[in-house]
Every structure is written in C-alpha cells, then in structure tokens.
CSV table of C-alpha atoms in Angstrom, one decimal:
chain,number,residue,atom,x,y,z
A,1,UNK,CA,56.3,44.6,35.7
A,2,UNK,CA,57.4,42.9,39.1
A,3,UNK,CA,54.7,40.8,40.7
A,4,UNK,CA,53.2,42.6,43.9
A,5,UNK,CA,51.4,41.3,46.9
A,6,UNK,CA,47.7,41.5,47.5
A,7,UNK,CA,46.7,45.1,49.4
A,8,UNK,CA,46.3,44.5,53.1
A,9,UNK,CA,43.0,45.2,55.0
A,10,UNK,CA,43.3,48.5,55.5
A,11,UNK,CA,43.8,49.2,51.8
A,12,UNK,CA,41.0,47.0,50.5
A,13,UNK,CA,38.2,48.3,52.9
A,14,UNK,CA,39.0,51.5,50.7
A,15,UNK,CA,38.2,49.5,47.3
A,16,UNK,CA,35.1,50.3,46.2
A,17,UNK,CA,33.2,46.6,45.9
A,18,UNK,CA,32.9,46.9,42.0
A,19,UNK,CA,36.6,47.0,41.7
A,20,UNK,CA,36.6,43.4,43.3
A,21,UNK,CA,39.6,42.1,45.1
A,22,UNK,CA,43.2,41.3,44.2
A,23,UNK,CA,44.2,37.5,44.0
A,24,UNK,CA,46.1,36.5,47.3
A,25,UNK,CA,47.3,33.3,49.3
A,26,UNK,CA,47.1,30.1,47.6
A,27,UNK,CA,45.2,31.8,44.4
A,28,UNK,CA,48.3,34.1,44.1
A,29,UNK,CA,50.6,31.1,44.3
A,30,UNK,CA,48.6,29.3,41.8
A,31,UNK,CA,48.9,32.2,39.5
A,32,UNK,CA,52.6,32.6,39.8
A,33,UNK,CA,53.0,29.0,39.4
A,34,UNK,CA,51.2,29.2,35.6
A,35,UNK,CA,53.5,28.7,32.6
A,36,UNK,CA,51.8,31.6,31.0
A,37,UNK,CA,52.4,34.4,34.0
A,38,UNK,CA,56.1,35.7,33.8
A,39,UNK,CA,57.8,39.0,34.9
A,40,UNK,CA,55.0,39.7,37.1
A,41,UNK,CA,52.2,39.1,34.7
A,42,UNK,CA,50.1,37.1,32.3
A,43,UNK,CA,51.4,37.1,28.8
A,44,UNK,CA,49.4,37.2,25.5
A,45,UNK,CA,50.0,34.0,22.9
A,46,UNK,CA,51.9,35.4,19.9
A,47,UNK,CA,53.9,38.0,21.6
A,48,UNK,CA,53.3,41.2,23.7
A,49,UNK,CA,50.2,43.0,22.8
A,50,UNK,CA,49.6,46.6,23.3
A,51,UNK,CA,46.9,47.0,25.7
A,52,UNK,CA,46.8,51.0,25.5
A,53,UNK,CA,45.9,52.7,22.8
A,54,UNK,CA,48.4,53.6,20.0
A,55,UNK,CA,48.8,56.4,18.2
A,56,UNK,CA,48.4,60.3,19.7
A,57,UNK,CA,46.2,61.4,22.1
A,58,UNK,CA,45.7,64.5,20.0
A,59,UNK,CA,44.4,62.3,17.0
A,60,UNK,CA,42.2,60.2,19.2
A,61,UNK,CA,40.4,63.0,21.0
A,62,UNK,CA,39.6,64.7,17.5
A,63,UNK,CA,38.0,61.5,16.5
A,64,UNK,CA,35.8,61.1,19.9
A,65,UNK,CA,35.0,64.7,19.7
A,66,UNK,CA,33.8,65.0,16.1
A,67,UNK,CA,30.2,66.0,15.9
A,68,UNK,CA,29.2,63.8,13.2
A,69,UNK,CA,31.4,60.7,14.6
A,70,UNK,CA,30.1,60.9,17.7
A,71,UNK,CA,26.4,60.9,16.2
A,72,UNK,CA,26.9,57.7,14.4
A,73,UNK,CA,28.1,56.1,17.6
A,74,UNK,CA,24.8,55.3,18.7
A,75,UNK,CA,21.5,54.4,17.1
A,76,UNK,CA,19.0,56.7,16.0
A,77,UNK,CA,15.8,55.3,17.5
A,78,UNK,CA,15.3,52.5,20.0
A,79,UNK,CA,16.9,49.1,19.2
A,80,UNK,CA,14.5,46.5,18.5
A,81,UNK,CA,14.6,44.0,21.5
A,82,UNK,CA,12.7,41.0,21.1
A,83,UNK,CA,10.4,40.4,24.0
A,84,UNK,CA,12.1,37.2,25.2
A,85,UNK,CA,9.5,35.4,27.7
A,86,UNK,CA,10.2,32.5,30.1
A,87,UNK,CA,7.8,30.1,27.9
A,88,UNK,CA,10.5,30.8,25.0
A,89,UNK,CA,13.5,29.4,27.3
A,90,UNK,CA,11.2,26.7,28.9
A,91,UNK,CA,10.6,24.9,25.8
A,92,UNK,CA,13.8,22.4,25.0
A,93,UNK,CA,15.1,23.2,22.0
A,94,UNK,CA,14.3,20.9,19.3
A,95,UNK,CA,17.7,20.1,17.8
A,96,UNK,CA,19.8,20.2,21.2
A,97,UNK,CA,21.4,23.4,21.0
A,98,UNK,CA,19.9,26.7,21.3
A,99,UNK,CA,21.2,30.4,21.7
A,100,UNK,CA,20.2,33.6,22.9
A,101,UNK,CA,22.3,36.7,22.4
A,102,UNK,CA,21.4,38.6,25.6
A,103,UNK,CA,23.5,41.9,24.4
A,104,UNK,CA,26.9,42.4,24.0
A,105,UNK,CA,29.1,39.5,24.8
A,106,UNK,CA,26.0,38.0,27.0
A,107,UNK,CA,24.9,34.4,25.6
A,108,UNK,CA,22.7,31.8,27.0
A,109,UNK,CA,23.5,28.6,25.4
A,110,UNK,CA,21.1,25.8,25.9
A,111,UNK,CA,23.2,22.6,25.0
A,112,UNK,CA,22.5,19.0,25.4
A,113,UNK,CA,19.9,19.4,28.1
A,114,UNK,CA,22.6,22.1,30.2
A,115,UNK,CA,22.0,25.8,30.4
A,116,UNK,CA,25.5,27.8,30.2
A,117,UNK,CA,25.4,31.5,30.4
A,118,UNK,CA,28.5,33.7,29.3
A,119,UNK,CA,29.4,37.0,30.2
A,120,UNK,CA,26.1,38.0,31.6
A,121,UNK,CA,25.7,42.0,32.1
A,122,UNK,CA,22.4,42.9,33.3
A,123,UNK,CA,23.8,46.2,35.1
A,124,UNK,CA,22.8,49.7,33.4
A,125,UNK,CA,26.5,50.8,33.1
A,126,UNK,CA,29.7,48.7,32.0
A,127,UNK,CA,31.5,51.0,35.0
A,128,UNK,CA,32.3,50.5,38.9
A,129,UNK,CA,29.9,53.7,39.5
A,130,UNK,CA,26.4,54.0,38.9
A,131,UNK,CA,26.5,57.4,37.6
A,132,UNK,CA,29.3,57.3,35.2
A,133,UNK,CA,30.5,55.4,32.2
A,134,UNK,CA,29.0,53.7,29.2
A,135,UNK,CA,25.4,53.3,29.5
A,136,UNK,CA,23.3,50.4,28.2
A,137,UNK,CA,21.7,51.6,24.3
A,138,UNK,CA,18.7,49.3,24.9
A,139,UNK,CA,17.2,47.5,27.7
A,140,UNK,CA,17.9,44.0,28.7
A,141,UNK,CA,15.5,41.5,27.1
A,142,UNK,CA,14.1,40.0,30.6
A,143,UNK,CA,15.0,39.9,34.1
A,144,UNK,CA,17.8,37.9,35.2
A,145,UNK,CA,15.5,35.7,37.2
A,146,UNK,CA,13.5,35.0,34.6
A,147,UNK,CA,16.0,33.3,32.7
A,148,UNK,CA,15.2,30.1,35.0
A,149,UNK,CA,17.8,27.7,36.1
A,150,UNK,CA,21.3,28.2,34.8
A,151,UNK,CA,24.0,25.4,35.5
A,152,UNK,CA,27.1,27.3,34.7
A,153,UNK,CA,27.9,30.7,34.4
A,154,UNK,CA,31.3,31.3,32.1
A,155,UNK,CA,33.1,34.5,32.2
A,156,UNK,CA,35.9,35.5,29.9
A,157,UNK,CA,37.8,38.3,31.7
A,158,UNK,CA,37.1,40.9,34.5
A,159,UNK,CA,36.5,44.0,32.7
A,160,UNK,CA,33.3,45.9,33.4
A,161,UNK,CA,31.6,45.0,30.1
A,162,UNK,CA,32.0,41.1,31.0
A,163,UNK,CA,31.8,41.2,34.6
A,164,UNK,CA,29.3,43.0,36.2
A,165,UNK,CA,29.0,43.0,39.7
A,166,UNK,CA,25.3,43.5,40.4
A,167,UNK,CA,24.5,40.5,38.1
A,168,UNK,CA,27.1,38.3,40.0
A,169,UNK,CA,25.8,39.2,43.2
A,170,UNK,CA,22.1,38.4,42.0
A,171,UNK,CA,23.4,35.2,40.5
A,172,UNK,CA,25.3,34.4,43.7
A,173,UNK,CA,22.3,33.2,45.5
A,174,UNK,CA,21.6,30.6,43.1
A,175,UNK,CA,22.7,27.1,42.6
A,176,UNK,CA,24.7,28.0,39.6
A,177,UNK,CA,28.3,27.1,39.4
A,178,UNK,CA,30.9,29.6,38.0
A,179,UNK,CA,33.7,28.8,35.4
A,180,UNK,CA,36.3,31.6,35.3
A,181,UNK,CA,39.9,32.0,34.3
A,182,UNK,CA,42.6,32.2,37.0
A,183,UNK,CA,42.6,34.8,39.4
A,184,UNK,CA,39.0,35.9,38.4
A,185,UNK,CA,37.7,34.0,41.5
A,186,UNK,CA,38.9,36.7,44.0
A,187,UNK,CA,36.2,39.4,42.4
A,188,UNK,CA,33.4,36.7,42.9
A,189,UNK,CA,34.0,35.6,46.2
A,190,UNK,CA,34.1,39.1,47.1
A,191,UNK,CA,30.8,39.7,46.1
A,192,UNK,CA,29.1,36.6,47.7
A,193,UNK,CA,29.9,33.4,45.7
A,194,UNK,CA,31.2,30.6,47.9
A,195,UNK,CA,34.6,29.1,47.0
A,196,UNK,CA,33.2,25.7,46.2
A,197,UNK,CA,31.1,26.9,43.5
A,198,UNK,CA,33.9,28.1,41.5
A,199,UNK,CA,36.1,26.5,39.1
A,200,UNK,CA,39.1,29.0,38.4
A,201,UNK,CA,41.1,27.5,35.4
A,202,UNK,CA,44.1,28.5,33.5
A,203,UNK,CA,44.1,27.8,29.9
A,204,UNK,CA,43.9,24.5,28.6
A,205,UNK,CA,42.4,23.7,32.0
A,206,UNK,CA,38.8,21.5,31.9
A,207,UNK,CA,36.2,21.2,34.1
A,208,UNK,CA,33.0,19.0,33.9
A,209,UNK,CA,29.5,20.6,34.9
A,210,UNK,CA,26.8,18.6,34.5
A,211,UNK,CA,27.9,16.3,31.4
A,212,UNK,CA,29.5,19.4,29.9
A,213,UNK,CA,33.1,19.9,29.4
A,214,UNK,CA,34.4,23.5,29.7
A,215,UNK,CA,37.8,24.3,28.7
A,216,UNK,CA,39.6,27.6,29.3
A,217,UNK,CA,41.4,28.4,25.7
A,218,UNK,CA,43.8,31.3,25.2
A,219,UNK,CA,43.0,34.6,24.2
A,220,UNK,CA,45.0,37.8,23.0
A,221,UNK,CA,43.8,40.7,25.3
A,222,UNK,CA,44.6,41.8,29.1
A,223,UNK,CA,42.6,42.3,32.5
A,224,UNK,CA,41.9,44.9,35.0
A,225,UNK,CA,39.6,46.4,37.3
A,226,UNK,CA,40.3,49.3,39.8
A,227,UNK,CA,43.0,51.8,39.9
A,228,UNK,CA,45.9,50.2,38.6
A,229,UNK,CA,46.2,47.0,36.3
A,230,UNK,CA,48.4,44.2,37.9
A,231,UNK,CA,47.9,41.8,35.1
A,232,UNK,CA,47.2,39.3,38.0
A,233,UNK,CA,43.9,37.8,36.5
A,234,UNK,CA,43.7,35.7,33.3
A,235,UNK,CA,41.4,36.3,30.4
A,236,UNK,CA,40.3,33.3,28.3
A,237,UNK,CA,37.9,32.2,25.6
A,238,UNK,CA,36.1,29.2,26.0
A,239,UNK,CA,35.3,26.0,24.5
A,240,UNK,CA,32.4,24.0,25.8
A,241,UNK,CA,31.6,20.3,24.6
A,242,UNK,CA,28.5,18.0,25.4
A,243,UNK,CA,27.3,14.8,24.3
A,244,UNK,CA,26.1,16.0,20.8
A,245,UNK,CA,27.4,19.9,20.3
A,246,UNK,CA,30.1,22.0,20.7
A,247,UNK,CA,30.7,25.8,21.1
A,248,UNK,CA,33.0,28.3,21.2
A,249,UNK,CA,32.9,31.6,23.1
A,250,UNK,CA,35.8,34.1,22.2
A,251,UNK,CA,35.7,36.5,25.0
A,252,UNK,CA,37.7,39.7,24.2
A,253,UNK,CA,40.6,38.6,21.8
A,254,UNK,CA,43.0,40.3,18.9
A,255,UNK,CA,43.5,37.9,15.8
A,256,UNK,CA,46.4,35.5,16.7
A,257,UNK,CA,47.4,32.1,14.9
A,258,UNK,CA,46.0,30.4,17.9
A,259,UNK,CA,42.5,29.6,16.8
A,260,UNK,CA,43.4,26.9,14.7
A,261,UNK,CA,45.1,25.1,17.5
A,262,UNK,CA,41.8,25.6,19.3
A,263,UNK,CA,39.6,24.3,16.8
A,264,UNK,CA,42.2,21.2,16.3
A,265,UNK,CA,42.0,20.4,19.9
A,266,UNK,CA,38.1,21.2,20.6
A,267,UNK,CA,36.3,21.8,17.4
A,268,UNK,CA,34.9,21.6,14.9
A,269,UNK,CA,32.0,23.5,16.5
A,270,UNK,CA,28.1,23.7,15.5
A,271,UNK,CA,28.1,27.4,16.7
A,272,UNK,CA,30.8,30.3,17.7
A,273,UNK,CA,30.4,33.3,19.2
A,274,UNK,CA,33.0,35.8,18.1
A,275,UNK,CA,34.0,39.4,19.5
A,276,UNK,CA,33.5,41.8,16.3
A,277,UNK,CA,32.6,45.2,17.9
A,278,UNK,CA,34.7,48.1,19.8
A,279,UNK,CA,37.7,47.5,17.6
A,280,UNK,CA,39.9,50.6,16.3
A,281,UNK,CA,43.0,51.1,14.6
A,282,UNK,CA,44.5,52.3,17.8
A,283,UNK,CA,44.3,48.9,19.8
A,284,UNK,CA,44.6,46.4,16.9
A,285,UNK,CA,46.1,43.8,19.1
A,286,UNK,CA,43.3,43.2,21.6
A,287,UNK,CA,40.0,43.5,19.3
A,288,UNK,CA,38.9,41.9,16.3
A,289,UNK,CA,37.3,43.6,13.3
A,290,UNK,CA,34.4,41.5,11.4
A,291,UNK,CA,36.6,40.6,8.9
A,292,UNK,CA,39.2,39.1,11.4
A,293,UNK,CA,36.3,37.5,13.4
A,294,UNK,CA,35.2,35.6,10.0
A,295,UNK,CA,39.0,34.6,9.7
A,296,UNK,CA,38.9,33.3,13.4
A,297,UNK,CA,35.8,31.3,12.9
A,298,UNK,CA,37.2,29.7,9.5
A,299,UNK,CA,40.6,28.9,11.8
A,300,UNK,CA,38.4,27.3,14.4
A,301,UNK,CA,36.9,25.1,11.8
A,302,UNK,CA,39.7,23.7,10.3
A,303,UNK,CA,40.0,26.5,7.5
A,304,UNK,CA,36.6,25.8,5.6
A,305,UNK,CA,33.2,27.2,6.3
A,306,UNK,CA,31.3,25.4,8.8
A,307,UNK,CA,28.8,25.9,12.1
A,308,UNK,CA,27.0,29.4,12.4
A,309,UNK,CA,28.7,32.5,13.9
A,310,UNK,CA,27.1,34.6,16.1
A,311,UNK,CA,28.7,38.1,16.2
A,312,UNK,CA,29.1,39.4,19.6
A,313,UNK,CA,30.2,42.6,21.4
A,314,UNK,CA,28.4,45.1,19.7
A,315,UNK,CA,25.2,46.7,19.7
A,316,UNK,CA,24.6,47.4,23.4
A,317,UNK,CA,27.6,49.7,24.6
A,318,UNK,CA,29.4,52.7,22.9
A,319,UNK,CA,33.2,51.3,23.7
A,320,UNK,CA,34.9,52.6,20.3
A,321,UNK,CA,35.1,55.1,17.6
A,322,UNK,CA,33.3,53.2,14.6
A,323,UNK,CA,29.6,53.5,13.8
A,324,UNK,CA,27.3,51.7,15.9
A,325,UNK,CA,26.2,49.5,13.4
A,326,UNK,CA,29.5,49.0,11.3
A,327,UNK,CA,29.9,45.6,13.0
A,328,UNK,CA,27.0,44.4,11.4
A,329,UNK,CA,27.4,45.5,8.3
A,330,UNK,CA,30.9,44.6,7.8
A,331,UNK,CA,30.1,41.5,9.2
A,332,UNK,CA,27.4,40.8,6.6
A,333,UNK,CA,29.6,41.6,3.7
A,334,UNK,CA,32.3,39.6,5.3
A,335,UNK,CA,30.5,36.4,5.7
A,336,UNK,CA,28.8,36.5,2.3
A,337,UNK,CA,32.2,36.8,0.6
A,338,UNK,CA,33.6,33.9,2.7
A,339,UNK,CA,30.2,31.7,2.2
A,340,UNK,CA,30.1,31.5,6.3
A,341,UNK,CA,26.6,31.3,7.6
A,342,UNK,CA,25.7,34.0,10.2
A,343,UNK,CA,23.3,34.6,12.9
A,344,UNK,CA,21.9,38.1,13.4
A,345,UNK,CA,19.4,38.0,16.2
A,346,UNK,CA,18.0,40.9,17.6
A,347,UNK,CA,18.9,41.1,21.6
A,348,UNK,CA,17.0,38.6,23.0
A,349,UNK,CA,15.8,36.5,20.3
A,350,UNK,CA,16.6,32.8,20.7
A,351,UNK,CA,17.5,30.6,17.6
A,352,UNK,CA,18.9,27.1,16.8
A,353,UNK,CA,21.9,27.0,14.9
A,354,UNK,CA,20.4,24.2,13.0
A,355,UNK,CA,17.5,25.4,12.3
A,356,UNK,CA,16.2,28.4,10.5
A,357,UNK,CA,18.5,31.3,11.4
A,358,UNK,CA,17.7,34.9,11.8
A,359,UNK,CA,19.5,36.9,9.0
A,360,UNK,CA,17.6,40.2,8.7
A,361,UNK,CA,19.6,43.5,9.2
A,362,UNK,CA,17.6,44.5,12.1
A,363,UNK,CA,19.7,47.3,13.0
A,364,UNK,CA,19.4,49.3,9.7
A,365,UNK,CA,16.0,50.7,11.0
A,366,UNK,CA,17.7,52.6,13.6
A,367,UNK,CA,20.8,53.2,12.2
A,368,UNK,CA,22.4,56.4,9.6
A,369,UNK,CA,24.2,55.8,6.7
A,370,UNK,CA,27.3,53.5,7.1
A,371,UNK,CA,30.6,54.2,5.4
A,372,UNK,CA,31.9,51.0,3.8
A,373,UNK,CA,35.9,51.4,3.4
A,374,UNK,CA,36.1,47.7,3.6
A,375,UNK,CA,33.9,46.9,0.6
A,376,UNK,CA,35.6,46.0,-2.7
A,377,UNK,CA,35.0,48.6,-5.9
A,378,UNK,CA,32.0,46.4,-7.7
A,379,UNK,CA,32.0,46.0,-11.2
A,380,UNK,CA,29.0,47.0,-13.5
A,381,UNK,CA,29.0,46.6,-17.2
A,382,UNK,CA,32.6,45.9,-17.6
A,383,UNK,CA,33.9,48.9,-15.5
A,384,UNK,CA,34.6,49.4,-11.8
A,385,UNK,CA,32.2,50.6,-9.5
A,386,UNK,CA,32.7,53.5,-7.2
A,387,UNK,CA,35.6,52.9,-4.7
A,388,UNK,CA,34.5,55.6,-2.2
A,389,UNK,CA,32.9,52.6,0.0
A,390,UNK,CA,30.1,54.7,0.9
A,391,UNK,CA,26.5,53.7,0.5
A,392,UNK,CA,23.3,54.7,1.9
A,393,UNK,CA,20.6,52.3,2.7
A,394,UNK,CA,18.9,52.3,-0.7
A,395,UNK,CA,21.9,50.9,-2.0
A,396,UNK,CA,22.1,48.2,0.3
A,397,UNK,CA,21.5,44.6,0.2
C-alpha cells in the first residue's frame, strides 16, 4: 500500500464529521518517520495480521443469518446495570485504585489520586451514522457529565466502538488531556479538541499527566474510519503507572508474544483490562478469546497469576458471531483453571482490585444456555464425563 497524501479541502468538506480527519502536515511527516511505519502503513508486531475476515463469505453469511445463532448474540432480558452515582465516584478509593467498567472497553480508573478514562463510548451506536450500525444492548451507567473531572482520556485506536465522536465532543469542553496513538489526534482536532491538550504517542513513547506516566505499548490490530483504510493512524495498548499502582489496558489486540516484554518493562500490574470479546475464527489475528486473554494477563505478570484481570470489550455491542454471554462464561472457566483472580462487575459497578472483587455471573439471569466447546471433559467416578461441551444453567458452577 503506497503512502497517500491527505485529501484536499474539497474532498474533506464532503466527509461526514464522524469519519474524522486524515493526518496531514507535520503529523503525517511524523507518522512516516515512525519505525513502525513501512510500505505506506503501520505494521503489526509479530508480522502481518489478517485484518479482513478469512474463510468464505458464504460460511460467514450462513453463521450470521442462522436464526438460533442470531438469538444467542443478544441478551434475553434487560442487562443489570449498576446505578452508579456521583457519590460512588467522589469518595476516594480506600486502597488508592478503583476501576469502574462503563461497558465495552470503557473504564474509569482512579489511580493514586488521578482519574483516567479509557475508550469512553457514550453514543447509542458504534457507527458513523445515528440510524445504522451496532446499537447498545444496555444504557450507559450514568451521564458523562456525572463522572466528574477526568485528568486524562486515553484512546486505544480509532474504530467506532472505541473512539466515539459525540463523547469526544462533550469531553472537548472540559479541561481534560487526551492521550492517543500517533495519527489519532487528527480526528480529535476536527471535533474540537485543542492541539495543546493532545499527547500523541508512538509505541514505547511516554507522557506525564499529573504524576502519572502513560506509555503507548504495542498491540496487534488495525485502524480505520471512513470509506477507505489508509492505516495512517496507530493502534495501541496502554500502561499507566502512578506512585503506588500500575494498570494496563489492552485496547483491541490479537494474542502475540510481546505481552511478556510489556510486563517486564512496565509491570507487574495491579490490574489489567483485557479485551476478550468480539473474537471469531474468521479474524483470529486481531482479537483475543478469553483463554488467550488469560494467557496475555499471565504474560504481563511474568508468567504467574497476579493482580486482577478485568475482562472488557464484551456485553455492550453485538460485534461477533459468538453468544452474547460466552466471553463471561469462558473467562470464568479459563481464569479458574489458571488460578487467576478476575473481576466481573456489572456495567457501572466500581470496585477496588485490592478489595472484595465482584465475582457473580450476573449475565446468567438474562442469557440463554451457553455451549462450552472449550471445556475439557469432566471425570466422574473414574469415567470421563460428557465431552459435548454443552451445559444449561442448572449444570453450571
């Protein structure tokens, strides 16, 4: 793919605002100087990643159109959202670290007296259009303004389910700083974020905000808004270090062997926020399964269980063929097998990783039966149990 110049003013004027803006000028020059940019595009760690679905279109269409499979991709009732209040968030965390999962990949992290908001999406759809695209399966836990002051907003990449124009426009009117991967600042500037409030980083670059060190770390994914994908904006995971605590947000990524290096350089982490939803055998390079998410967490911790894993990127939007509640069930099994502590908060439920963890399978009340092809056969009375991998809720732990 050859590097292309930014579109001219006439073409830019025709772009829907939600498409954002193409990098240009010094921003584009900096992109081209990046050691991770080659042959006109940013390159993934671990070699090329398939960013388009593999397999046949017929197989994918059959999977998506199957009536039974389609019904499993959404909850059967109202998702239990925690009624987060301003009082919940104005009381300082007793341990110095508190996380509030706002749904999908959005997390408010209160760390060592500062407040970091990862991938906030308050819009009704993750789409450039208000009338089409994946729609929320649950309401936001609280109005964006009710979060209170945020020191820094961190964006992992520019896909619509992570970078939401209405949310950014509302946050642009505050005093918050935005930490974004290289090139993503072009979108934010178009939506009203002043350039002086942008910290735009390449992988392994860091910035300081109010006593926190934020480092953009590698991820295995891709970027793109609009009608063409020029791969001119970077995607990243993020390590955040305060005086006492360290946390990690994976953004979107496939599993790769770089997690151990990230952990060695920036960990171990008190908590990780790991993408474990919207996976599929059609795109194994760019999203992780829950089992891979546990493996990534262990790599980040030096190979042993430690800290707390918060599963993200599931429950809020229907973005993949798997059953809606499958990431939660698979994560429970995988983490238990590894001996790793996992938090399962309802959307909007604050918790402190060093305190009592929310561990209940809240999704079961609104989910149908989940097939478990990942579960090993059980041994009962010396004889192997069923290997079909299907259990209804009555047979679950």
